[in-house]
Coordinates of C-alpha atoms in Angstrom, one line a residue:
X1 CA 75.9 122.9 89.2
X2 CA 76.0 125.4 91.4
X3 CA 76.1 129.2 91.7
X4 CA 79.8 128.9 93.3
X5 CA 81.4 126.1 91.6
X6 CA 80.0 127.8 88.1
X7 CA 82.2 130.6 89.3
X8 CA 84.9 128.7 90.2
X9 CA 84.9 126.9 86.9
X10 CA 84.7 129.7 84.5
X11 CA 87.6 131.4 86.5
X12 CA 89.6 128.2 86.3
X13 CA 88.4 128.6 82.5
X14 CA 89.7 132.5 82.5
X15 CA 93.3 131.9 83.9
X16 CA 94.0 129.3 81.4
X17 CA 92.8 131.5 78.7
X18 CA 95.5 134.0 80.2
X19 CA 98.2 131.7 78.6
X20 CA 96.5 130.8 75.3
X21 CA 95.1 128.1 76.2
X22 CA 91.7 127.3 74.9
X23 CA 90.8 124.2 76.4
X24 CA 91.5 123.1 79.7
X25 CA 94.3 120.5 79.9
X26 CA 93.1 116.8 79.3
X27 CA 93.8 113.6 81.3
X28 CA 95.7 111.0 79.4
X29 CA 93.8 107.9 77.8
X30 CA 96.5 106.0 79.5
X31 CA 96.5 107.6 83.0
X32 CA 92.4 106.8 82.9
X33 CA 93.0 103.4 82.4
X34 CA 95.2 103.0 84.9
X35 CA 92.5 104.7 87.6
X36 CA 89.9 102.4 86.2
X37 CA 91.7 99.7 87.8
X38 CA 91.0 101.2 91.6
X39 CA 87.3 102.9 90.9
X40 CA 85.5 99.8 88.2
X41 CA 85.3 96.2 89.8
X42 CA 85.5 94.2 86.8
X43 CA 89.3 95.2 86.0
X44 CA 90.6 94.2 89.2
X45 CA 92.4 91.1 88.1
X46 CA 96.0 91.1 87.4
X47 CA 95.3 89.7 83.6
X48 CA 93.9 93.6 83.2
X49 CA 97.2 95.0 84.6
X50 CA 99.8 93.1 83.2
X51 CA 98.0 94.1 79.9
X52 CA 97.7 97.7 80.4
X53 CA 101.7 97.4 81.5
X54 CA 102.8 95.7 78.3
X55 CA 100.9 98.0 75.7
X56 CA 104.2 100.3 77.0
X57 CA 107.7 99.5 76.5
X58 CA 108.8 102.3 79.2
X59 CA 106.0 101.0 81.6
X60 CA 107.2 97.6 80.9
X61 CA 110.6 98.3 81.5
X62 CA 110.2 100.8 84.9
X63 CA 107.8 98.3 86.6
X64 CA 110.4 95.1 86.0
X65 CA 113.2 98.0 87.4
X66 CA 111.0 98.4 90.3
X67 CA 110.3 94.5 91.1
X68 CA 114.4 94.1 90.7
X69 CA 115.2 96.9 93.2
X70 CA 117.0 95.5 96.5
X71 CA 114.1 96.9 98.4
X72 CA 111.3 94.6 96.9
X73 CA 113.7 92.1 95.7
X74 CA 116.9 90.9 97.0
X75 CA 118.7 89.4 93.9
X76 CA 116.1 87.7 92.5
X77 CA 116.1 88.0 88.8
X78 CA 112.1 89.4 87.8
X79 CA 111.5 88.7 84.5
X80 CA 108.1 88.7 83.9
X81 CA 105.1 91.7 84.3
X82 CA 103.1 88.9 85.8
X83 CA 106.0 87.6 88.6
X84 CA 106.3 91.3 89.4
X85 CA 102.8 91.6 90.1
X86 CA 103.0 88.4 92.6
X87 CA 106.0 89.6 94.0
X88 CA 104.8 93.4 94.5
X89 CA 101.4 93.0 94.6
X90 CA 98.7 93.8 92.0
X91 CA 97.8 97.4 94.2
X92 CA 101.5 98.0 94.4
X93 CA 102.2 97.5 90.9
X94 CA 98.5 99.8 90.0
X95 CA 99.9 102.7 92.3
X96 CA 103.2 102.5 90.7
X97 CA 101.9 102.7 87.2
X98 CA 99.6 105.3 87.7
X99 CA 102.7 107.7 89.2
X100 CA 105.1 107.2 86.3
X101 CA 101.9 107.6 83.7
X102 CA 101.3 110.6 85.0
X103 CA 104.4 111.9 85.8
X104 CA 105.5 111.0 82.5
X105 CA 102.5 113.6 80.9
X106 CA 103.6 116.1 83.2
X107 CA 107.2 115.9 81.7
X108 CA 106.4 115.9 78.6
X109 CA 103.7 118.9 79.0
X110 CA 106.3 121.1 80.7
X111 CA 109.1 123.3 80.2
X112 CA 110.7 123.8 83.8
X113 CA 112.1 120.3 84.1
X114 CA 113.8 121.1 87.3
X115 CA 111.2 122.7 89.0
X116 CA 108.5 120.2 87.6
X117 CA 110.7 117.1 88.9
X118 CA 111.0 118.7 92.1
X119 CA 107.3 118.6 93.0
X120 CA 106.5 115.4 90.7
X121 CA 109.0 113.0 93.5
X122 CA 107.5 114.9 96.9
X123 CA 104.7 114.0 95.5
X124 CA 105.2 110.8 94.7
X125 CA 107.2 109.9 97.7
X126 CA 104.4 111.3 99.8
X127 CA 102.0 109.2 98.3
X128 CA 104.9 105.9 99.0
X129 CA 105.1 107.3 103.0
X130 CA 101.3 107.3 103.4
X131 CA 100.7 104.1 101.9
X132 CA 103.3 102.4 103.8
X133 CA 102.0 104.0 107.0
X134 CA 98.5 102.9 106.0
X135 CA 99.8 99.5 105.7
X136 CA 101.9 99.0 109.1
X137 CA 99.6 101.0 111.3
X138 CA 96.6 99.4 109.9
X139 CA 94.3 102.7 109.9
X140 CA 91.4 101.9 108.2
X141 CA 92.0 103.1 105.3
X142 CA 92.8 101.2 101.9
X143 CA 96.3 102.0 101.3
X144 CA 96.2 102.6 97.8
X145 CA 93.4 105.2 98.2
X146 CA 96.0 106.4 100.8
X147 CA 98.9 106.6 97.8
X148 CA 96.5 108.1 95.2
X149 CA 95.1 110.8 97.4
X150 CA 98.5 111.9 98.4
X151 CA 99.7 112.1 95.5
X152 CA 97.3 114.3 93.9
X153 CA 96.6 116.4 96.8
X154 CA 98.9 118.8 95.3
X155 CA 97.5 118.5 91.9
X156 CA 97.1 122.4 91.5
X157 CA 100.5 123.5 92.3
X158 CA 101.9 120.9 89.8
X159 CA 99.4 122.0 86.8
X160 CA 100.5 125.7 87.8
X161 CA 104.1 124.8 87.5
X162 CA 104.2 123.0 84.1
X163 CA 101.3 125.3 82.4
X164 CA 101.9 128.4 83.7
X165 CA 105.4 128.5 85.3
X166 CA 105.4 132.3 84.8
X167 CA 102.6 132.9 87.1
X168 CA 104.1 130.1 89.4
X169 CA 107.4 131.6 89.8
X170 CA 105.7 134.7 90.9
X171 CA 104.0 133.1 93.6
X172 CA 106.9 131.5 95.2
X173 CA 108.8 135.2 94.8
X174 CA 106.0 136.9 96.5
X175 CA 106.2 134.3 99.4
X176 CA 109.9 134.8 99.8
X177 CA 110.0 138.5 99.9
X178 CA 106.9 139.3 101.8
X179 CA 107.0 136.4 104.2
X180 CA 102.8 136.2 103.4
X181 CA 101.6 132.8 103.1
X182 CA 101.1 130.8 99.7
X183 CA 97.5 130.4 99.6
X184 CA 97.5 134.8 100.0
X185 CA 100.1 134.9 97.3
X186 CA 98.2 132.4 95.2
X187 CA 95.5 134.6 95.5
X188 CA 96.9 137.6 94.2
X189 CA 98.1 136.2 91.1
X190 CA 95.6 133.5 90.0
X191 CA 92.9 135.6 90.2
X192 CA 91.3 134.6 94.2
X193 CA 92.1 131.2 93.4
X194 CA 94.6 128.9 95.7
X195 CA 96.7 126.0 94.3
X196 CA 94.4 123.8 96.5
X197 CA 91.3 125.3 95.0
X198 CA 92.6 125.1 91.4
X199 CA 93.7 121.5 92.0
X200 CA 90.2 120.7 93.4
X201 CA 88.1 122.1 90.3
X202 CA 90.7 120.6 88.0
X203 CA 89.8 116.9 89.4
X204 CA 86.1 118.0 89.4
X205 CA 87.0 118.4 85.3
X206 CA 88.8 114.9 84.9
X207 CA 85.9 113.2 86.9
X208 CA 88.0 112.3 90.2
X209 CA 86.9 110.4 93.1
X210 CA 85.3 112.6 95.6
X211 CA 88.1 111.1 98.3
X212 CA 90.9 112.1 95.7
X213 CA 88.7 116.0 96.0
X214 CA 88.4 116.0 99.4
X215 CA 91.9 115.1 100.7
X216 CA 92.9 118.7 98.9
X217 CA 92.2 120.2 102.3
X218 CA 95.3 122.0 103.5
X219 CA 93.7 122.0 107.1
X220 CA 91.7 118.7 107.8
X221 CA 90.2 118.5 111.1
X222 CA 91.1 114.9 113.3
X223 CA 88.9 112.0 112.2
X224 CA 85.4 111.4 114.0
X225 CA 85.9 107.9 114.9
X226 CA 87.7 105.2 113.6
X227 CA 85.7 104.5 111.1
X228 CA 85.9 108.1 109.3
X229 CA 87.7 106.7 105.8
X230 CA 87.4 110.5 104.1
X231 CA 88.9 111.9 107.9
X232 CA 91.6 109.8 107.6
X233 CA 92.6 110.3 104.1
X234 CA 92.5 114.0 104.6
X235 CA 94.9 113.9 107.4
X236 CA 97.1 111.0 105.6
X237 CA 97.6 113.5 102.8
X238 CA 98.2 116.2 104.6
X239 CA 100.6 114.8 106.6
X240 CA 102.7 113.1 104.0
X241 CA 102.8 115.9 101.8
X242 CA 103.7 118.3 104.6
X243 CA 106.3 116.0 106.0
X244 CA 108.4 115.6 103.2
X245 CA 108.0 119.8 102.6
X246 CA 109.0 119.9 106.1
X247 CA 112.0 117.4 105.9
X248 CA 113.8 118.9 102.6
X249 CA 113.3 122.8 103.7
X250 CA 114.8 122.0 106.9
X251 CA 111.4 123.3 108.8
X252 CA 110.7 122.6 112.3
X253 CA 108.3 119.5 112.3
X254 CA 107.4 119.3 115.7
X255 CA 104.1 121.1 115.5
X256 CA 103.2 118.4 112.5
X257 CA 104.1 115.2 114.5
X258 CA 102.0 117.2 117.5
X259 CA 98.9 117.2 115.2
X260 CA 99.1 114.3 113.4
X261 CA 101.7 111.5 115.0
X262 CA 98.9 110.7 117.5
X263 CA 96.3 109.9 114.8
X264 CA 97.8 108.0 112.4
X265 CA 100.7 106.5 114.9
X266 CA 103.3 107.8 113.5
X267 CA 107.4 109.3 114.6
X268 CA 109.8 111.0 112.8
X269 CA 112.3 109.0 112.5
X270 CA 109.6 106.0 111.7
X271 CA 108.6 108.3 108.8
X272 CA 112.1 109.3 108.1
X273 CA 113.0 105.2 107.8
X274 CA 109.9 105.0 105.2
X275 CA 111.5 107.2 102.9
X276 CA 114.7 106.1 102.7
X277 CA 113.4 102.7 102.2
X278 CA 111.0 103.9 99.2
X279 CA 113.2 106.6 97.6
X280 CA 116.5 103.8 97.3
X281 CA 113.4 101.5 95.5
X282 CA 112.4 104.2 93.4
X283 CA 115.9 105.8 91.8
X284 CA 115.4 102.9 89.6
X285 CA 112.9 103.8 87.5
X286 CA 112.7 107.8 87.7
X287 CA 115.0 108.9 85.5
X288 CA 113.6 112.1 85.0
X289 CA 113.5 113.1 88.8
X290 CA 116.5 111.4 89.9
X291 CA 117.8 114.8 91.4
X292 CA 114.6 115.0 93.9
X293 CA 115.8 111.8 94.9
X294 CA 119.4 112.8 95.6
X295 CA 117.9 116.2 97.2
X296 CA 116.1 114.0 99.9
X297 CA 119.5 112.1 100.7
X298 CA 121.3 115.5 101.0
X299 CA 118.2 116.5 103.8
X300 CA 118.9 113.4 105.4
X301 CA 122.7 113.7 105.6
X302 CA 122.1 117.1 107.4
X303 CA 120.2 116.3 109.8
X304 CA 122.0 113.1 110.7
X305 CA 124.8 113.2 113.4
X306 CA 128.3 111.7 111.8
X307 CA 128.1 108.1 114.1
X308 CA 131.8 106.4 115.8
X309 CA 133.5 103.7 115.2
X310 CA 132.1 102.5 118.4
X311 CA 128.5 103.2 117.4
X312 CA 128.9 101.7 114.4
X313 CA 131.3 98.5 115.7
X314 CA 128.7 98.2 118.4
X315 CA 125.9 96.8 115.8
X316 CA 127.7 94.1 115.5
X317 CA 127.2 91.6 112.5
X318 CA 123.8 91.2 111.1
X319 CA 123.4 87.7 111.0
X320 CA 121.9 88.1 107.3
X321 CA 122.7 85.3 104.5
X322 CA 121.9 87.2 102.1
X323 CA 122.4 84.1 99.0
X324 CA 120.1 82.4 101.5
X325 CA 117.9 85.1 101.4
X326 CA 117.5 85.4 97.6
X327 CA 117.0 82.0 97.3
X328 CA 114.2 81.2 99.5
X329 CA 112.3 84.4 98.5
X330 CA 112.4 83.1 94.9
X331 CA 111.0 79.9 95.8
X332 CA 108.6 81.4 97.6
X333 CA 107.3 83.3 94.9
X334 CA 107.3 80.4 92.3
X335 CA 105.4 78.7 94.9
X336 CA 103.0 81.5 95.3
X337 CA 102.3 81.2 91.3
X338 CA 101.6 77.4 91.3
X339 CA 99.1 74.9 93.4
X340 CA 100.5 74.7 96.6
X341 CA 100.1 73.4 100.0
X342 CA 99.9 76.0 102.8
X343 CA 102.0 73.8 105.1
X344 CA 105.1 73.7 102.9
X345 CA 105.0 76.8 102.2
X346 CA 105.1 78.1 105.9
X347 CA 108.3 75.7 106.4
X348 CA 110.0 77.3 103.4
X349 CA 109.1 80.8 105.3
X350 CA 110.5 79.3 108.4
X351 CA 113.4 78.0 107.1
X352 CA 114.2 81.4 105.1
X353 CA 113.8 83.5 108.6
X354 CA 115.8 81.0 110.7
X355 CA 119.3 80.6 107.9
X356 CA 118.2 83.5 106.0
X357 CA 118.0 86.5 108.7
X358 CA 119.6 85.4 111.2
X359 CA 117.0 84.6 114.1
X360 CA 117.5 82.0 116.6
X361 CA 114.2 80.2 116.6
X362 CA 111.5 80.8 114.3
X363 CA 107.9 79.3 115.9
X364 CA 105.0 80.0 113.4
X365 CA 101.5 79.5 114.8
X366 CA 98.0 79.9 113.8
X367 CA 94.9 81.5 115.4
X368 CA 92.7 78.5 116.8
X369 CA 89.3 78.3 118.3
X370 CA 88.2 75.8 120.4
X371 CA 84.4 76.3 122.6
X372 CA 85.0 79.5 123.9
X373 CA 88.7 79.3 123.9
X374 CA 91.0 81.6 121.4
X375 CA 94.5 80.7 121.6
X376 CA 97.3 80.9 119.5
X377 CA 99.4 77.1 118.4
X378 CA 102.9 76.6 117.2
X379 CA 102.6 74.9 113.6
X380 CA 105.9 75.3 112.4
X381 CA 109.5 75.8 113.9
X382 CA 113.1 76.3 113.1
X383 CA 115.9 76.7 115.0
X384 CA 117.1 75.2 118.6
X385 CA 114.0 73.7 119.8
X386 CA 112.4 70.1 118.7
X387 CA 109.2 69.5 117.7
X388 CA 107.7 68.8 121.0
X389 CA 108.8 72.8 121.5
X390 CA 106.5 73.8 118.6
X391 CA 103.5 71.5 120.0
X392 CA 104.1 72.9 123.3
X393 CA 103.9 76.7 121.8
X394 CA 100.8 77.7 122.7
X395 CA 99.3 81.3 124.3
X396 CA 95.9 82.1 125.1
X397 CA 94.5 85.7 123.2
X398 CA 92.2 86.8 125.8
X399 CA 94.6 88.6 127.9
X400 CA 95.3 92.1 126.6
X401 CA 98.7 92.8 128.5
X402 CA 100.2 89.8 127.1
X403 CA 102.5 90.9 124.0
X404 CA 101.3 88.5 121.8
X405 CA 97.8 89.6 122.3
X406 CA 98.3 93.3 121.6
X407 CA 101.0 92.3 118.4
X408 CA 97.4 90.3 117.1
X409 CA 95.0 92.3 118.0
X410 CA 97.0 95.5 116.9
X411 CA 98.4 93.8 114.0
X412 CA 101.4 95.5 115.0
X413 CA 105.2 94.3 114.8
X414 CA 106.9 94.2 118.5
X415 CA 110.0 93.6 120.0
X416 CA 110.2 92.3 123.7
X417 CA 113.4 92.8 125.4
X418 CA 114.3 90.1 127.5
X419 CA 113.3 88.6 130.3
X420 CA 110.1 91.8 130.1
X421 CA 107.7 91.6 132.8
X422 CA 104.9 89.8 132.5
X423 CA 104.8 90.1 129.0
X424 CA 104.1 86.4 128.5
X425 CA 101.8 83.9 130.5
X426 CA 103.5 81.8 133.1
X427 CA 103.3 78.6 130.6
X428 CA 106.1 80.3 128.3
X429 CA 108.1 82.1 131.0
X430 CA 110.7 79.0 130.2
X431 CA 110.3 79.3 126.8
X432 CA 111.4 83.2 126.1
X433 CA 114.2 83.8 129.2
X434 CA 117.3 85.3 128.0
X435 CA 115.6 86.1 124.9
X436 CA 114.7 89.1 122.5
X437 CA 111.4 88.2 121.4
X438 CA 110.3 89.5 118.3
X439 CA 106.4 89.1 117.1
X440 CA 105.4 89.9 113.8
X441 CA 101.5 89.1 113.4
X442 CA 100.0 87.9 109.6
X443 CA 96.5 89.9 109.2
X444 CA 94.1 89.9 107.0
X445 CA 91.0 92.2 106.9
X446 CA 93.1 93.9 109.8
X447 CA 92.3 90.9 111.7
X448 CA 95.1 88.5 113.3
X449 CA 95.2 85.2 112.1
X450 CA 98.8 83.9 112.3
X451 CA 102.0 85.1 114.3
X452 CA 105.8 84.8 113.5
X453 CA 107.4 84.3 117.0
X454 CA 111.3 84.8 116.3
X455 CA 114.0 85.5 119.0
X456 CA 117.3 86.1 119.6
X457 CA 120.1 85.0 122.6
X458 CA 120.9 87.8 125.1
X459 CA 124.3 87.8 124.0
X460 CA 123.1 88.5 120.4
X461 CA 122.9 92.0 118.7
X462 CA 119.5 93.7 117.9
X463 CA 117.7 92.9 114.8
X464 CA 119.2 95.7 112.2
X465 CA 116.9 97.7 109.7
X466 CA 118.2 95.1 107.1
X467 CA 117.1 92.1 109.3
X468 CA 113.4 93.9 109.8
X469 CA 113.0 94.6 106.7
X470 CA 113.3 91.5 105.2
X471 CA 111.2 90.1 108.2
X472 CA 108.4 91.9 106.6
X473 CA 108.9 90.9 102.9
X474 CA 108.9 87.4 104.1
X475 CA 105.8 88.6 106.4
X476 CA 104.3 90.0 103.3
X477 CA 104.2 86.4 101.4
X478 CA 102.9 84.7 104.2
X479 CA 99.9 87.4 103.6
X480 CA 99.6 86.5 100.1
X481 CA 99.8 82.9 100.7
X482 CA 96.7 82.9 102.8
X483 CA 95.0 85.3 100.9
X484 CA 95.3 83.0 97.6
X485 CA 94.1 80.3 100.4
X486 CA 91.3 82.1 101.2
X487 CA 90.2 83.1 97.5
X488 CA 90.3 79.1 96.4
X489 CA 88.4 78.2 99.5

């Protein structure tokens, strides 16, 4: 050890023994478990999860809350530990444990409820933006190292709040009547020490990862290259924890989207859209924090504009079937947790996008390689074409200004408006007139491998958030579908 982090240690030591505290405080055997699951190999199957889950009743009952929320879910009745993991996702359902363990120590360990509430959901909603825009943007990053450094990044300021609210409180005085910043009012009471710094020696203590240490910088520099994993995860944190600061003290955010909306790809109202979407999932389960919740509704409802009855007429209907929609996602998911054939499968997803959300035409095609030639082919469609118009789907992937190139290669969702300029090769020009053309790509390893062509009529209204939203949970099978694929092959 050395000369400076003895010294930091022993003064972490000193300002707990300040407020009678012995030891330092201890990690639960629970909340250890849980992180075993990301950092040791062996317990990454769902059989280890779903039995970590059920040795709690009020785990149990939070994670089937969460798999039954509208925003994973749509009506479908989840049961079962082990059909939320296939529904969710075994990382999902991993992050999600690990915030209400800990969350639920924290409670229990404090006395000011409100305050400790308040920074346990920024926290934990921070963590939910950063793994979601980890997981659209496809930074290369995992996303649930993305969700677990955010949400300890302000490890420090929570353990100062429910172990020494006393000391806490006089902090946040001292940086509302001088105006000086935290980390110099931090200082002066905790003995030289910031939050960041306490945070950083208390993970040191419970044996954290070094990526969970080093996103604790309040003032990462931009990534090296694309390949800088700890670079990225510094600024993710950052970014996500200062965002949703930002969004519910009413702070300019401006300079924060300047620093950071270039490098991970991100707007405002993108972000914005994130959180909505996770905090209406998570008011399920969080009980205890319900009000932080609520506060981040009220920030929204300020900064929105009141919208007309002409804005709001001029949406028109969705197009979403919404009995449709719970019904194919459930067989989807019973297929998902059977034998199944790949083919099938895709034609239930087809059919659930074409009567379910309301598209036109549905085309699903795979990545094929023939000699030298990439191109994508139409496998499966729905809608008002015949099957000679699926065979006859088909779009080279070596021309990067082509939209379905730049959807594959970025494995990012687009929309074409209609009738776009050279946005597709002469072959489809036919194909796509008069048409919104919507392309959501199926990646895995952040590498294309399958495309959902879907598009609407001219005369029909844009996709709402409803309609993409689902798109991507439908999206999100077809992902798991091939990844079980690729696991058996």
């Amino acid at each position: 050890m050395s000369e400076s982090t003895r010294k930091q240690s022993g003064k972490l030591a000193e300002i707990f023994a300040k407020i009678n505290m012995s030891d330092l405080p201890a990690m639960s055997t629970h909340v250890k478990e849980i992180l075993d699951l990301t950092s040791n190999k062996k317990y990454l199957k769902h059989e280890h999860l779903t039995k970590i889950v059920l040795q709690d009743y009020s785990l149990t009952n939070k994670v089937l809350q969460f798999a039954n929320s509208a925003y994973y879910s749509p009506g479908q009745k989840v049961s079962t530990v082990s059909m939320a993991v296939a529904i969710l996702g075994f990382d999902t359902v991993r992050d999600l444990c690990l915030a209400i363990a800990l969350f639920d120590d924290f409670i229990q360990a404090g006395v000011e409820k409100e305050a400790i509430s308040k920074l346990l959901i920024r926290s934990f909603l921070s963590a939910m933006l950063a793994r979601e825009i980890v997981s659209t943007r496809f930074i290369r990053i995992l996303p649930e190292e993305a969700f677990i450094c955010s949400l300890m990044r302000n490890l420090g300021k929570m353990v100062a709040c429910i172990y020494f609210p006393a000391l806490f409180q006089d902090i946040e005085q001292e940086v509302t009547a001088s105006g000086i910043s935290e980390d110099d009012a931090a200082r002066s009471v905790l003995d030289g020490m910031t939050f960041s710094e306490l945070g950083v020696e208390l993970a040191k203590f419970w044996n954290l990862t070094d990526t969970v240490i080093a996103s604790m910088d309040t003032d990462p520099q931009k990534p090296e290259s694309e390949d800088d994993e700890v670079g990225y995860l510094k600024c993710m944190a950052d970014f996500s924890n200062r965002f949703v600061e930002g969004l519910c003290g009413h702070n300019n955010l401006e300079p924060l989207l300047q620093k950071y909306g270039e490098v991970l790809l991100i707007d405002e109202d993108d972000a914005i859209e994130i959180l909505e979407d996770t905090a209406e999932a998570s008011s399920v389960i969080f009980d205890s924090i319900r009000f932080g919740l609520q506060e981040l509704e009220e920030c929204r409802r300020k900064d929105e504009e009141p919208r007309s009855e002409k804005e709001i007429a001029a949406e028109g209907p969705s197009g979403i079937n919404e009995e449709s929609i719970q019904e194919y996602s459930l067989k989807l998911t019973q297929t998902l947790m059977a034998p199944f054939k790949l083919e099938h499968f895709f034609s239930l997803l087809a059919e659930a996008l074409w009567k379910g959300v309301g598209f036109d035409r549905v085309v699903l095609s795979m990545l094929k390689v023939q000699g030298s030639e990439k191109y994508i082919k139409g496998l499966i469609g729905r809608g008002e074409m015949d099957s000679e118009g699926v065979k006859n789907f088909q779009h080279p992937v070596t021309r990067a200004e082509y939209a379905v190139v730049q959807a594959l290669k970025g494995c990012k969702d687009m929309v074409v408006p209609e009738n776009t300029p050279g946005a597709f090769p002469d072959e489809l020009q036919d194909f796509v007139r008069s048409r919104t053309v919507y392309l959501f790509p199926i990646c895995l390893r952040k590498k294309g491998i399958a495309l959902l062509y879907m598009d609407k009529k001219s005369d029909q209204p844009a996709l709402t958030k409803k309609q993409v939203k689902y798109t991507r949970m439908f999206r999100d099978l077809a992902v798991k579908a091939l990844m079980k694929k690729d696991k058996t092959q």
